[in-house]
């Protein structure tokens, strides 16, 4: 994903349509099957006939999946981040290192952080 800092670099983005156009350049439309999305999917899964396995396209910029997302992220520096699009983070490392309970911080962050702010 073309993500650096806390911003998308759309000049490096490859849209789902472009990927599918390339797939269909090599395979007939009838040989490419869209698989059912999982409940909390990130990748849209596809399969090509007569090949083992499947492949997924994560197109979070062009085709966001926010409505079905159930993820939180813990960054390498101990910040809780509800969403890749969010500018807000909750510091868990400092209170954890100070021996404080962090469960309430996690619960508050999940319930109150707007992922698009």
GROMACS .gro file of C-alpha atoms in nm:
model
  117
    1UNK     CA    1   0.000   0.000   0.000
    2UNK     CA    2   0.140   0.342  -0.091
    3UNK     CA    3   0.143   0.472   0.264
    4UNK     CA    4   0.418   0.682   0.423
    5UNK     CA    5   0.406   0.871   0.748
    6UNK     CA    6   0.037   0.925   0.785
    7UNK     CA    7  -0.048   1.001   0.424
    8UNK     CA    8  -0.129   0.813   0.107
    9UNK     CA    9   0.106   0.862  -0.185
   10UNK     CA   10  -0.147   0.835  -0.466
   11UNK     CA   11   0.127   0.864  -0.731
   12UNK     CA   12   0.238   0.514  -0.626
   13UNK     CA   13  -0.113   0.372  -0.611
   14UNK     CA   14  -0.224   0.098  -0.845
   15UNK     CA   15  -0.603   0.088  -0.853
   16UNK     CA   16  -0.801  -0.234  -0.839
   17UNK     CA   17  -0.929  -0.168  -1.193
   18UNK     CA   18  -0.572  -0.143  -1.326
   19UNK     CA   19  -0.481  -0.474  -1.159
   20UNK     CA   20  -0.791  -0.645  -1.296
   21UNK     CA   21  -0.721  -0.502  -1.643
   22UNK     CA   22  -0.376  -0.664  -1.629
   23UNK     CA   23  -0.523  -0.994  -1.511
   24UNK     CA   24  -0.779  -0.987  -1.792
   25UNK     CA   25  -0.501  -0.913  -2.040
   26UNK     CA   26  -0.365  -1.261  -1.959
   27UNK     CA   27  -0.686  -1.449  -1.876
   28UNK     CA   28  -1.033  -1.453  -2.028
   29UNK     CA   29  -1.307  -1.285  -1.825
   30UNK     CA   30  -1.481  -1.621  -1.790
   31UNK     CA   31  -1.165  -1.769  -1.632
   32UNK     CA   32  -1.154  -1.515  -1.348
   33UNK     CA   33  -1.394  -1.574  -1.062
   34UNK     CA   34  -1.468  -1.330  -0.778
   35UNK     CA   35  -1.479  -1.519  -0.450
   36UNK     CA   36  -1.711  -1.425  -0.165
   37UNK     CA   37  -1.571  -1.161   0.071
   38UNK     CA   38  -1.508  -1.268   0.429
   39UNK     CA   39  -1.711  -1.087   0.696
   40UNK     CA   40  -1.431  -0.845   0.790
   41UNK     CA   41  -1.233  -0.860   0.468
   42UNK     CA   42  -0.947  -0.641   0.360
   43UNK     CA   43  -0.861  -0.819   0.036
   44UNK     CA   44  -1.108  -0.886  -0.241
   45UNK     CA   45  -1.028  -1.245  -0.335
   46UNK     CA   46  -1.028  -1.383  -0.689
   47UNK     CA   47  -0.940  -1.713  -0.848
   48UNK     CA   48  -0.839  -1.811  -1.198
   49UNK     CA   49  -0.977  -2.130  -1.348
   50UNK     CA   50  -0.736  -2.423  -1.379
   51UNK     CA   51  -0.488  -2.271  -1.131
   52UNK     CA   52  -0.438  -2.363  -0.767
   53UNK     CA   53  -0.489  -2.097  -0.505
   54UNK     CA   54  -0.635  -1.753  -0.528
   55UNK     CA   55  -0.516  -1.393  -0.512
   56UNK     CA   56  -0.643  -1.087  -0.332
   57UNK     CA   57  -0.647  -0.717  -0.407
   58UNK     CA   58  -0.637  -0.473  -0.117
   59UNK     CA   59  -0.769  -0.149  -0.264
   60UNK     CA   60  -0.818   0.062   0.046
   61UNK     CA   61  -0.787   0.395  -0.135
   62UNK     CA   62  -1.005   0.340  -0.441
   63UNK     CA   63  -1.245   0.090  -0.279
   64UNK     CA   64  -1.235   0.139   0.097
   65UNK     CA   65  -1.361  -0.132   0.328
   66UNK     CA   66  -1.403   0.082   0.640
   67UNK     CA   67  -1.761  -0.031   0.702
   68UNK     CA   68  -1.648  -0.389   0.763
   69UNK     CA   69  -1.314  -0.324   0.935
   70UNK     CA   70  -1.271  -0.462   1.285
   71UNK     CA   71  -0.898  -0.403   1.324
   72UNK     CA   72  -0.680  -0.201   1.553
   73UNK     CA   73  -0.307  -0.162   1.514
   74UNK     CA   74  -0.027  -0.147   1.766
   75UNK     CA   75   0.267   0.040   1.620
   76UNK     CA   76   0.630  -0.049   1.683
   77UNK     CA   77   0.659   0.246   1.922
   78UNK     CA   78   0.362   0.144   2.138
   79UNK     CA   79   0.087   0.357   1.987
   80UNK     CA   80  -0.264   0.220   1.939
   81UNK     CA   81  -0.404   0.321   1.604
   82UNK     CA   82  -0.766   0.245   1.516
   83UNK     CA   83  -0.730   0.308   1.145
   84UNK     CA   84  -0.461   0.370   0.886
   85UNK     CA   85  -0.655   0.685   0.788
   86UNK     CA   86  -0.663   0.818   1.144
   87UNK     CA   87  -0.436   1.098   1.259
   88UNK     CA   88  -0.491   1.008   1.624
   89UNK     CA   89  -0.302   0.749   1.825
   90UNK     CA   90  -0.319   0.640   2.188
   91UNK     CA   91   0.008   0.601   2.375
   92UNK     CA   92   0.011   0.262   2.544
   93UNK     CA   93   0.386   0.224   2.587
   94UNK     CA   94   0.437   0.498   2.848
   95UNK     CA   95   0.164   0.384   3.089
   96UNK     CA   96   0.263   0.019   3.031
   97UNK     CA   97   0.625   0.095   3.121
   98UNK     CA   98   0.503   0.282   3.429
   99UNK     CA   99   0.318  -0.029   3.544
  100UNK     CA  100  -0.023   0.124   3.485
  101UNK     CA  101  -0.321  -0.070   3.354
  102UNK     CA  102  -0.383  -0.006   2.986
  103UNK     CA  103  -0.711  -0.192   2.938
  104UNK     CA  104  -0.923   0.120   2.996
  105UNK     CA  105  -0.709   0.319   2.750
  106UNK     CA  106  -0.762   0.053   2.486
  107UNK     CA  107  -1.138   0.037   2.546
  108UNK     CA  108  -1.169   0.418   2.539
  109UNK     CA  109  -0.967   0.445   2.217
  110UNK     CA  110  -1.176   0.182   2.042
  111UNK     CA  111  -1.507   0.335   2.150
  112UNK     CA  112  -1.421   0.702   2.098
  113UNK     CA  113  -1.169   0.747   1.819
  114UNK     CA  114  -1.322   0.848   1.489
  115UNK     CA  115  -1.108   0.667   1.231
  116UNK     CA  116  -1.141   0.946   0.975
  117UNK     CA  117  -1.012   1.228   1.195
   0.00000   0.00000   0.00000
